[in-house]
Coordinates of C-alpha atoms and ligand atoms in Angstrom, one line a residue:
X219 CA 42.4 14.2 15.8
X220 CA 43.2 11.7 13.1
X221 CA 42.4 12.6 9.5
X222 CA 39.5 10.6 9.7
X223 CA 38.0 11.5 12.9
X224 CA 38.2 15.0 11.2
X225 CA 36.1 14.3 8.3
X226 CA 33.7 12.3 10.3
X227 CA 33.4 15.6 12.5
X228 CA 32.7 17.5 9.8
X229 CA 30.4 15.2 7.9
X230 CA 28.2 15.3 11.1
X231 CA 28.1 19.2 11.3
X232 CA 27.7 19.8 7.9
X233 CA 25.1 17.4 7.4
X234 CA 22.5 18.0 10.2
X235 CA 19.7 15.7 11.3
X236 CA 21.0 12.5 9.3
X237 CA 21.8 9.9 11.2
X238 CA 21.8 6.9 8.9
X239 CA 24.1 8.7 6.7
X240 CA 26.6 9.7 9.4
X241 CA 26.5 6.1 10.8
X242 CA 27.3 5.1 7.6
X243 CA 30.0 7.1 6.9
X244 CA 31.6 6.4 10.3
X245 CA 31.3 2.7 9.4
X246 CA 33.2 2.9 6.9
X247 CA 35.9 5.7 7.4
X248 CA 36.8 4.3 10.8
X249 CA 37.9 0.6 9.0
X250 CA 40.2 2.8 6.6
X251 CA 42.5 4.0 9.3
X252 CA 45.2 1.4 8.0
X253 CA 45.0 2.4 4.4
X254 CA 45.3 6.0 4.9
X255 CA 48.2 5.4 7.3
X256 CA 50.1 4.1 4.2
X257 CA 48.4 6.1 1.7
X258 CA 49.5 9.6 2.7
X259 CA 48.6 10.3 -1.4
X260 CA 44.9 9.9 -0.4
X261 CA 44.8 12.5 2.2
X262 CA 47.2 15.2 0.2
X263 CA 44.3 14.8 -2.5
X264 CA 41.4 15.3 0.0
X265 CA 39.8 12.0 -1.2
X266 CA 38.0 11.4 2.2
X267 CA 36.2 14.8 1.9
X268 CA 35.5 14.6 -1.6
X269 CA 34.2 11.2 -1.2
X270 CA 31.5 11.8 1.7
X271 CA 30.1 14.9 -0.9
X272 CA 27.5 13.5 -3.4
X273 CA 28.8 14.9 -6.9
X274 CA 25.4 16.1 -7.3
X275 CA 21.9 16.0 -5.2
X276 CA 18.5 16.4 -6.5
X277 CA 15.1 17.1 -4.7
X278 CA 12.0 17.7 -6.8
X279 CA 7.9 17.9 -6.2
X280 CA 6.2 15.1 -7.7
X281 CA 2.6 16.3 -7.7
X282 CA -0.3 13.1 -8.9
X283 CA -3.6 13.0 -9.0
X284 CA -5.6 10.0 -6.6
X285 CA -8.3 8.3 -7.2
X286 CA -10.7 10.3 -5.6
X287 CA -9.6 13.3 -8.1
X288 CA -7.3 15.0 -5.0
X289 CA -3.9 16.1 -5.8
X290 CA -1.3 14.5 -4.2
X291 CA 2.5 15.9 -3.6
X292 CA 5.5 13.7 -2.6
X293 CA 8.9 14.5 -3.0
X294 CA 11.3 13.1 -5.2
X295 CA 15.0 12.4 -4.8
X296 CA 18.1 11.3 -6.7
X297 CA 21.7 11.7 -4.8
X298 CA 24.5 11.1 -7.6
X299 CA 27.7 10.5 -5.3
X300 CA 30.3 9.3 -7.7
X301 CA 31.1 8.4 -10.9
X302 CA 35.2 7.9 -10.5
X303 CA 34.4 4.4 -12.1
X304 CA 31.4 4.4 -14.2
X305 CA 28.1 5.7 -14.4
X306 CA 26.0 6.3 -11.2
X307 CA 23.8 3.3 -10.5
X308 CA 21.4 2.3 -7.4
X309 CA 18.0 1.9 -6.6
X310 CA 15.0 4.1 -6.2
X311 CA 13.4 3.4 -2.9
X312 CA 9.7 4.2 -2.3
X313 CA 8.9 4.2 1.2
X314 CA 7.1 6.9 3.4
X315 CA 10.2 7.0 5.6
X316 CA 12.7 8.1 2.8
X317 CA 13.9 11.7 3.2
X318 CA 17.5 12.7 2.2
X319 CA 19.6 11.6 5.0
X320 CA 18.0 8.1 4.2
X321 CA 19.0 8.4 0.4
X322 CA 22.6 9.7 0.9
X323 CA 23.4 6.8 3.7
X324 CA 22.3 4.2 0.7
X325 CA 24.4 6.5 -2.1
X326 CA 27.1 6.7 0.0
X327 CA 27.4 2.6 0.5
X328 CA 26.5 1.5 -3.1
X329 CA 29.9 3.5 -4.4
X330 CA 31.6 0.8 -2.5
X331 CA 29.3 -2.1 -3.3
X332 CA 29.6 -1.4 -7.0
X333 CA 33.0 -1.0 -6.6
X334 CA 33.2 -4.3 -5.2
X335 CA 31.1 -6.3 -8.0
X336 CA 34.2 -5.5 -10.2
X337 CA 32.3 -3.6 -12.8
X338 CA 32.4 -0.4 -14.0
X339 CA 29.4 1.5 -12.0
X340 CA 29.5 4.8 -10.1
X341 CA 27.7 4.9 -6.9
X342 CA 23.8 6.6 -6.5
X343 CA 20.6 6.0 -5.1
X344 CA 16.9 7.8 -5.0
X345 CA 13.4 7.3 -4.3
X346 CA 10.2 9.1 -2.9
X347 CA 8.3 9.3 0.6
X348 CA 5.6 8.0 -1.9
X349 CA 3.8 4.9 -0.2
X350 CA 2.5 2.2 -2.3
X351 CA 1.0 0.3 0.2
X352 CA -2.6 0.4 -0.2
X353 CA -2.5 2.8 -3.6
X354 CA -4.3 1.0 -6.7
X355 CA -2.2 0.4 -10.2
X356 CA -3.6 3.3 -12.0
X357 CA -2.0 5.7 -8.7
X358 CA 0.9 4.0 -8.6
X359 CA 1.3 4.8 -12.8
X360 CA 0.5 8.2 -12.3
X361 CA 3.0 9.0 -9.5
X362 CA 5.5 6.6 -11.2
X363 CA 4.8 9.1 -14.3
X364 CA 5.4 12.1 -12.6
X365 CA 8.3 11.2 -11.0
X366 CA 9.8 10.2 -14.4
X367 CA 8.7 13.7 -16.1
X368 CA 11.3 15.3 -13.3
X369 CA 14.2 12.4 -12.9
X370 CA 14.4 11.7 -17.0
X371 CA 16.5 15.1 -17.3
X372 CA 19.0 13.4 -14.5
X373 CA 19.6 10.0 -15.6
X374 CA 20.1 7.9 -19.2
X375 CA 22.2 4.8 -19.9
X376 CA 25.7 6.3 -19.6
X377 CA 25.0 8.8 -16.9
X378 CA 22.9 7.0 -14.2
X379 CA 21.2 4.1 -14.4
X380 CA 18.3 3.6 -11.5
X381 CA 16.7 0.4 -10.4
X382 CA 14.7 -0.9 -7.8
X383 CA 14.7 -1.1 -4.3
X384 CA 12.1 -1.4 -1.0
X385 CA 8.4 -0.4 -2.6
X386 CA 9.8 -0.5 -6.1
X387 CA 9.7 -3.9 -8.4
X388 CA 8.4 -4.7 -11.7
X389 CA 5.4 -3.1 -11.7
X390 CA 7.2 0.1 -10.8
X391 CA 9.9 0.0 -12.8
X392 CA 8.0 -0.7 -15.9
X393 CA 5.5 2.3 -15.6
X394 CA 8.9 4.4 -15.1
X395 CA 10.4 3.3 -17.8
X396 CA 7.6 3.9 -20.2
X397 CA 7.2 7.2 -19.6
X398 CA 11.2 7.7 -20.1
X399 CA 10.8 5.9 -23.6
X400 CA 7.7 8.2 -24.1
X401 CA 9.7 11.6 -23.3
X402 CA 13.1 11.1 -24.8
X403 CA 11.6 9.1 -27.8
X404 CA 15.0 6.3 -27.2
X405 CA 15.0 2.8 -26.0
X406 CA 17.5 2.2 -23.8
X407 CA 19.2 0.8 -20.9
X408 CA 18.3 3.3 -18.8
X409 CA 16.8 1.1 -15.9
X410 CA 17.4 -2.0 -14.3
X411 CA 14.9 -4.7 -13.3
X412 CA 13.2 -4.1 -16.3
X413 CA 10.6 -6.8 -17.6
X414 CA 11.6 -9.8 -19.8
X415 CA 10.0 -8.7 -22.9
X416 CA 11.4 -5.6 -22.7
X417 CA 15.2 -5.6 -21.8
X418 CA 15.3 -7.3 -18.5
X419 CA 17.9 -9.7 -17.4
X420 CA 16.6 -13.3 -16.5
X421 CA 18.0 -13.7 -12.6
X422 CA 17.6 -10.1 -12.1
X423 CA 14.5 -10.6 -10.1
X424 CA 16.3 -13.6 -8.0
X425 CA 19.9 -11.7 -7.8
X426 CA 20.1 -10.1 -4.5
X427 CA 18.8 -13.1 -2.6
X428 CA 20.5 -15.7 -4.5
X429 CA 23.9 -13.7 -4.2
X430 CA 23.5 -13.1 -0.6
X431 CA 23.3 -17.3 -0.2
X432 CA 26.3 -17.7 -2.5
X433 CA 28.3 -15.1 -0.5
X434 CA 27.1 -16.8 2.5
X435 CA 27.9 -20.4 1.3
X436 CA 31.0 -19.4 0.6
X437 CA 32.1 -18.0 4.0
X438 CA 30.3 -21.1 6.0
X439 CA 33.1 -23.5 3.6
X440 CA 36.1 -21.6 5.3
X441 CA 34.4 -23.4 8.6
X442 CA 33.4 -26.1 7.3
X443 CA 29.5 -25.4 7.4
X444 CA 27.3 -25.1 4.5
X445 CA 23.3 -24.4 4.7
X446 CA 22.5 -28.1 3.9
X447 CA 20.8 -29.1 7.2
X448 CA 20.9 -26.0 9.0
X449 CA 18.3 -24.1 10.0
X450 CA 17.8 -20.0 8.8
X451 CA 15.3 -17.2 10.0
X452 CA 15.5 -14.2 7.7
X453 CA 13.4 -10.8 8.0
X454 CA 11.5 -9.2 5.6
X455 CA 9.2 -11.2 2.9
X456 CA 10.0 -8.9 -0.3
X457 CA 12.5 -9.7 -3.1
X458 CA 15.7 -10.0 -1.2
X459 CA 14.3 -12.1 1.2
X460 CA 12.4 -14.7 -0.9
X461 CA 14.8 -15.1 -3.1
X462 CA 17.5 -15.9 -0.3
X463 CA 14.6 -17.8 0.9
X464 CA 14.6 -19.9 -2.1
X465 CA 18.3 -20.5 -2.8
X466 CA 18.6 -21.5 0.9
X467 CA 16.2 -23.9 0.2
X468 CA 17.8 -25.2 -2.7
X469 CA 20.8 -25.7 -0.8
X470 CA 19.4 -27.7 1.4
X471 CA 18.7 -25.3 4.4
X472 CA 15.0 -25.2 6.5
X473 CA 13.8 -21.6 6.6
X474 CA 11.6 -21.3 9.8
X475 CA 10.8 -17.8 9.6
X476 CA 10.0 -14.4 7.8
X477 CA 8.4 -11.3 8.4
X478 CA 7.2 -7.8 6.9
X479 CA 6.7 -4.7 9.0
X480 CA 3.8 -5.8 10.9
X481 CA 5.4 -9.1 12.6
X482 CA 6.8 -12.5 11.3
X483 CA 5.4 -16.1 11.2
X484 CA 7.3 -19.3 12.6
X485 CA 6.5 -22.4 10.8
X486 CA 8.8 -25.0 12.5
X487 CA 8.2 -27.2 9.7
X488 CA 9.8 -24.8 7.2
X489 CA 8.2 -21.9 5.2
X490 CA 6.4 -22.7 2.2
X491 CA 7.8 -20.5 0.2
X492 CA 4.8 -20.6 -2.7
X493 CA 2.5 -19.4 -0.2
X494 CA 4.5 -16.5 0.5
X495 CA 4.9 -15.2 -3.2
X496 CA 1.8 -15.7 -3.7
X497 CA 0.7 -13.3 -0.9
X498 CA 3.5 -10.6 -1.7
X499 CA 4.2 -11.0 -5.2
X500 CA 0.7 -11.8 -6.2
X501 CA -1.6 -10.6 -4.0
X502 CA -0.1 -8.0 -2.3
X503 CA -1.1 -8.8 1.2
X504 CA 0.3 -9.1 4.8
X505 CA 2.6 -11.8 6.0
X506 CA 0.1 -12.7 8.9
X507 CA -2.3 -14.0 6.2
X508 CA 0.0 -17.5 6.1
X509 CA -1.5 -18.6 8.9
X510 CA -4.4 -18.7 7.5
X511 CA -3.2 -21.2 4.8
X512 CA -1.1 -22.9 7.0
X513 CA -2.7 -23.1 10.6
X514 CA 0.1 -25.1 12.5
X515 CA 2.4 -22.3 11.6
X516 CA 2.4 -19.1 14.2
X517 CA 1.9 -15.2 13.7
X518 CA 3.5 -12.9 16.0
X519 CA 2.9 -8.7 15.6
X520 CA 6.1 -6.9 16.0
X521 CA 9.7 -7.3 14.0
X522 CA 11.8 -7.6 16.6
X523 CA 10.6 -10.6 18.1
X524 CA 12.0 -13.0 14.6
X525 CA 15.7 -12.6 16.4
X526 CA 14.4 -14.5 19.6
X527 CA 14.0 -18.1 17.3
X528 CA 16.6 -20.1 17.4
X529 CA 18.4 -20.9 14.1
X530 CA 21.9 -21.6 12.6
X531 CA 21.8 -18.5 10.1
X532 CA 20.3 -15.4 10.4
X533 CA 19.7 -13.2 7.0
X534 CA 17.8 -9.9 8.0
X535 CA 16.3 -8.7 4.6
X536 CA 13.9 -6.3 5.4
X537 CA 15.6 -2.8 6.1
X538 CA 18.0 -0.5 8.1
X539 CA 18.8 -1.1 11.9
X540 CA 16.4 -3.6 12.3
X541 CA 18.6 -5.9 13.8
X542 CA 20.1 -4.3 17.3
X543 CA 21.9 -5.0 20.2
X544 CA 19.2 -7.3 21.9
X545 CA 18.7 -9.3 18.9
X546 CA 22.2 -10.0 18.5
X547 CA 22.3 -11.5 22.0
X548 CA 19.3 -13.3 21.6
X549 CA 21.0 -14.8 18.4
X550 CA 24.1 -15.4 20.3
X551 CA 22.5 -17.1 23.0
X552 CA 20.6 -19.6 20.3
X553 CA 24.0 -20.8 18.8
X554 CA 23.3 -18.9 15.6
X555 CA 27.3 -19.4 13.7
X556 CA 26.5 -16.7 10.4
X557 CA 24.9 -13.7 10.0
X558 CA 24.4 -12.3 5.9
X559 CA 22.9 -8.7 5.6
X560 CA 20.9 -9.0 2.4
X561 CA 18.9 -5.4 3.5
X562 CA 21.1 -2.3 3.5
X563 CA 22.4 -1.4 7.1
X564 CA 20.3 -4.2 9.0
X565 CA 22.7 -4.6 11.6
X566 CA 23.4 -1.3 14.6
X567 CA 26.9 -0.8 15.3
X568 CA 26.2 -2.3 18.5
X569 CA 25.3 -5.6 16.9
X570 CA 27.9 -6.0 14.9
X571 CA 30.0 -5.3 18.0
X572 CA 28.3 -8.7 19.7
X573 CA 28.9 -10.8 16.5
X574 CA 32.5 -9.8 16.2
X575 CA 33.0 -10.5 20.0
X576 CA 31.1 -14.1 19.7
X577 CA 33.1 -15.2 17.0
X578 CA 29.5 -14.9 14.8
X579 CA 30.5 -15.2 11.2
X580 CA 29.4 -11.9 9.5
X581 CA 28.8 -10.9 6.4
X582 CA 28.4 -7.2 5.4
X583 CA 26.0 -5.9 3.4
X584 CA 27.7 -3.9 0.7
X585 CA 29.5 -7.0 -0.1
X586 CA 27.0 -9.8 0.6
X587 CA 24.1 -8.2 -1.2
X588 CA 25.9 -6.9 -3.7
X589 CA 24.8 -9.4 -6.0
X590 CA 21.7 -7.9 -7.4
X591 CA 24.0 -4.5 -8.4
X592 CA 25.9 -7.1 -10.0
X593 CA 23.2 -8.7 -11.7
X594 CA 22.3 -4.9 -12.6
X595 CA 25.2 -4.2 -14.5
X596 CA 24.8 -7.4 -16.3
X597 CA 21.8 -6.2 -17.6
X598 CA 23.4 -3.2 -18.7
X599 CA 26.3 -5.0 -21.0
X600 CA 22.9 -7.0 -22.1
X601 CA 21.3 -3.9 -23.1
X602 CA 24.3 -2.8 -25.0
X603 CA 24.9 -5.5 -27.2
X604 CA 21.4 -5.8 -27.6
X605 CA 21.0 -10.0 -26.8
X606 CA 20.3 -11.7 -23.6
X607 CA 22.2 -14.3 -22.2
X608 CA 20.3 -17.6 -20.6
X609 CA 19.3 -18.6 -17.0
X610 CA 22.3 -20.5 -16.5
X611 CA 24.3 -18.3 -18.0
X612 CA 23.7 -15.0 -15.8
X613 CA 23.3 -17.2 -12.7
X614 CA 26.7 -18.5 -13.0
X615 CA 27.9 -15.5 -13.6
X616 CA 26.6 -14.3 -10.7
X617 CA 27.8 -17.2 -8.5
X618 CA 31.6 -16.2 -9.7
X619 CA 31.3 -13.0 -8.9
X620 CA 29.9 -13.0 -5.7
X621 CA 32.8 -16.1 -4.8
X622 CA 35.4 -13.2 -6.2
X623 CA 33.6 -10.6 -3.6
X624 CA 34.1 -12.7 -0.8
X625 CA 37.7 -13.7 -1.6
X626 CA 38.8 -10.3 -2.2
X627 CA 37.3 -9.0 0.9
X628 CA 38.7 -12.0 2.9
X629 CA 42.1 -11.2 1.4
X630 CA 41.6 -7.7 1.8
X631 CA 41.2 -8.0 5.5
X632 CA 43.9 -9.9 5.7
X633 CA 46.5 -8.0 4.1
X634 CA 45.3 -5.1 6.4
X635 CA 45.9 -6.9 9.5
X636 CA 42.2 -7.1 10.3
X637 CA 41.8 -11.3 9.3
X638 CA 38.3 -12.4 9.4
X639 CA 36.8 -8.8 9.6
X640 CA 35.2 -9.0 6.7
X641 CA 33.2 -5.2 6.8
X642 CA 36.6 -3.4 7.1
X643 CA 37.9 -6.0 4.3
X644 CA 34.6 -4.8 2.3
X645 CA 35.3 -1.0 2.9
X646 CA 38.9 -1.3 2.3
X647 CA 38.5 -3.1 -1.1
X648 CA 35.6 -1.2 -2.4
X649 CA 37.4 2.2 -1.4
X650 CA 41.1 1.5 -2.7
X651 CA 39.6 1.1 -6.2
X652 CA 37.6 4.3 -6.4
X653 CA 40.2 6.3 -4.4
X654 CA 42.6 5.4 -7.0
X655 CA 40.5 6.6 -10.0
X656 CA 39.5 9.7 -8.2
X657 CA 43.4 10.3 -7.6
X658 CA 44.1 9.7 -11.7
X659 CA 41.2 11.9 -13.1
X660 CA 42.3 15.0 -11.0
X661 CA 40.5 17.2 -8.0
X662 CA 37.1 16.7 -9.9
Ligands
NDP886 P1 10.9 -5.2 -0.9 O1 10.2 -4.1 -1.0 O2 10.4 -6.0 -1.6 O3 10.4 -5.7 0.4 C1 11.0 -4.9 1.3 C2 10.9 -5.7 3.1 O4 10.9 -5.4 3.8 C3 9.0 -6.0 3.1 O5 8.8 -7.2 3.8 C4 8.7 -5.1 4.3 O6 7.7 -5.4 4.7 C5 10.1 -5.3 5.0 N1 10.1 -3.8 5.4 C6 10.4 -2.5 4.5 N2 10.6 -1.8 5.7 C7 10.3 -1.7 7.1 C8 10.4 -1.9 7.9 N3 10.9 0.1 8.1 N4 10.7 -2.2 9.4 C9 10.4 -3.5 9.0 N5 10.2 -4.2 7.5 C10 10.1 -3.3 6.7 O7 12.5 -4.5 -1.2 P2 13.6 -5.4 -1.1 O8 13.5 -6.9 -0.6 O9 13.7 -4.9 -2.2 O10 14.8 -4.9 -0.1 C11 14.9 -5.0 1.3 C12 16.2 -4.3 1.5 O11 17.3 -5.0 1.1 C13 16.4 -3.0 1.4 O12 17.3 -2.9 2.5 C14 17.1 -2.5 0.3 O13 18.0 -1.4 0.6 C15 18.0 -4.1 0.0 N6 18.2 -4.3 -1.2 C16 17.7 -4.6 -2.2 C17 18.2 -4.4 -3.7 C18 17.5 -5.3 -4.6 O14 18.4 -5.9 -5.4 N7 16.0 -5.1 -4.1 C19 19.4 -5.0 -3.8 C20 20.4 -4.5 -2.5 C21 19.9 -4.2 -1.2 P3 6.6 -4.5 4.8 O15 5.4 -5.2 2.9 O16 5.3 -4.4 5.4 O17 6.9 -3.1 4.2

C-alpha cells in the first residue's frame, strides 16, 4: 500500500462517522502521489500524518434563552487545523447539519485554499448546529453572544481570525464582534466580514462570488470563451451565489436560475438580481417568492432539478455534495462547457469524474472560491495598518489574486504531469507551500 493510501486508511479508522472529512482528505491526498514520489523528505517528516490531524479542536456548550424564555442548548466548534504559514483563518457556519466531521472537512480544505491565496494565513473552521432561520434578531444576538463568550478564549488577531460562512453574514459577525470587544476590551481585527463602519473591507461581501467569476473567466479564456453571451445556472441564493450572479451579469452573461434549500426558480429572460437581493438579504424570505413578483418565471420544489436546465456554465454555490453524478450527466448532455465551484466541495467525486471524462472545464472550490478568504486577508492587512482601501483598489487586488491562483494551479498541474487537471494543480500547489513551512519548523 502506498504512503498516501496508508494515511487515508488511518484517517478513516481514527475518525469514524465523518464521511465528509474522509471525502475531503481522500480528494486531496490522492492527487499528491506525484509529489510524494519525488519528495521523500515529506514522508520522512510525517507531513501527511500531521497535516490530517488538526492542531487543536474545541467543542463547547452554547446555552441561550429564546423569546419564550426557554433555555436552548447548541454545540459550538472551532477546529484550528494548521498554522504553518499564518494564523488560523476560516469561516463559521451556523446550520443544523453542522457536526465535527463537517467542520473538519471545511477546515482541512481551508489549509490549501488559504495557501493558494499567496497571503500568510493558516487553516481553520468553526460553527454551530444553531439554525438562524426563523429566529428573531434578539435570539440570534443572544446566541452569538453566548457563542463568543466561549470562543473568545481561542481566537485573536494574531492567533485565529474567523469569518462568515453558511448562516453567518454581517448581522452575526456584528453581534460576535461586539461581544468579543466587550469581553477582551480590545478593538482588533479578530473577525473578518465586519461592517464598513467598524473595520470591514469594501468588496469582502462580494469577494467570493466575484472571485469565482474572475477565476472561471480566466479558465474560459484559455479555450477562447468568456461569460459574454453565456447562459449560467447558479445554485444557492446566499452571499456567494448573489455576487457570482452579479459579476457574471456584469461580464455579459444571462443567469437563468437560482435556488435555496427548498427549490429553484427558472427565469428564461434572466434572473432579476435586485429581487433576489431584496428577498434574501433584506426580507430573509424564500426564493419561491420570486415568482410572485415575476410571474413569468417558474418555481420548482427540490434542489437537484436545477442541473437539468440547459446552460453553458454551472456555478454550484450552495453546499457540499449538491451536484451529484446525475446532475453532472444532465449538464454534459445539455452542452455545459464549464463548472465553477463557489461552494465548498459541491460536486461529488463521481460528478467530477463525469466532468473530467467529458472535457468539461472544472474550477475546483479551493482555488475558485478562494477570493473570499483572500479578501478577508486584505481586511486583516487594512486593520493592522488602520486604514481602508477603496472599492476599486480592493477589487483590483482580488482580480489579480484570482488570476494568479488560476495560473499557478494550471502551471502546477502541467509541471506534475496532469495538465488540465486544475483540481490536482490546486491541491499540489496549496500543499507544497504548507509542507515546506512544516518541514522548516520541525516536528510540531
Ligand atoms: P449563505 O448562508 O449566504 O447561503 C447559502 C445558500 O445555500 C442559501 O441559498 C441556502 O439556502 C443554500 N443552502 C444551504 N444549505 C443547503 C443545503 N443543505 N441544501 C441546499 N441548499 C442549501 O452561505 P454562503 O453563500 O456564504 O455559502 C455558500 C457556500 O459557499 C458554502 O459551501 C460555503 O462554505 C462556501 N463559501 C463561502 C464563502 C464566503 O465568503 N461566504 C467563502 C468560500 C466558500 P437556504 O437559505 O434555504 O438555507
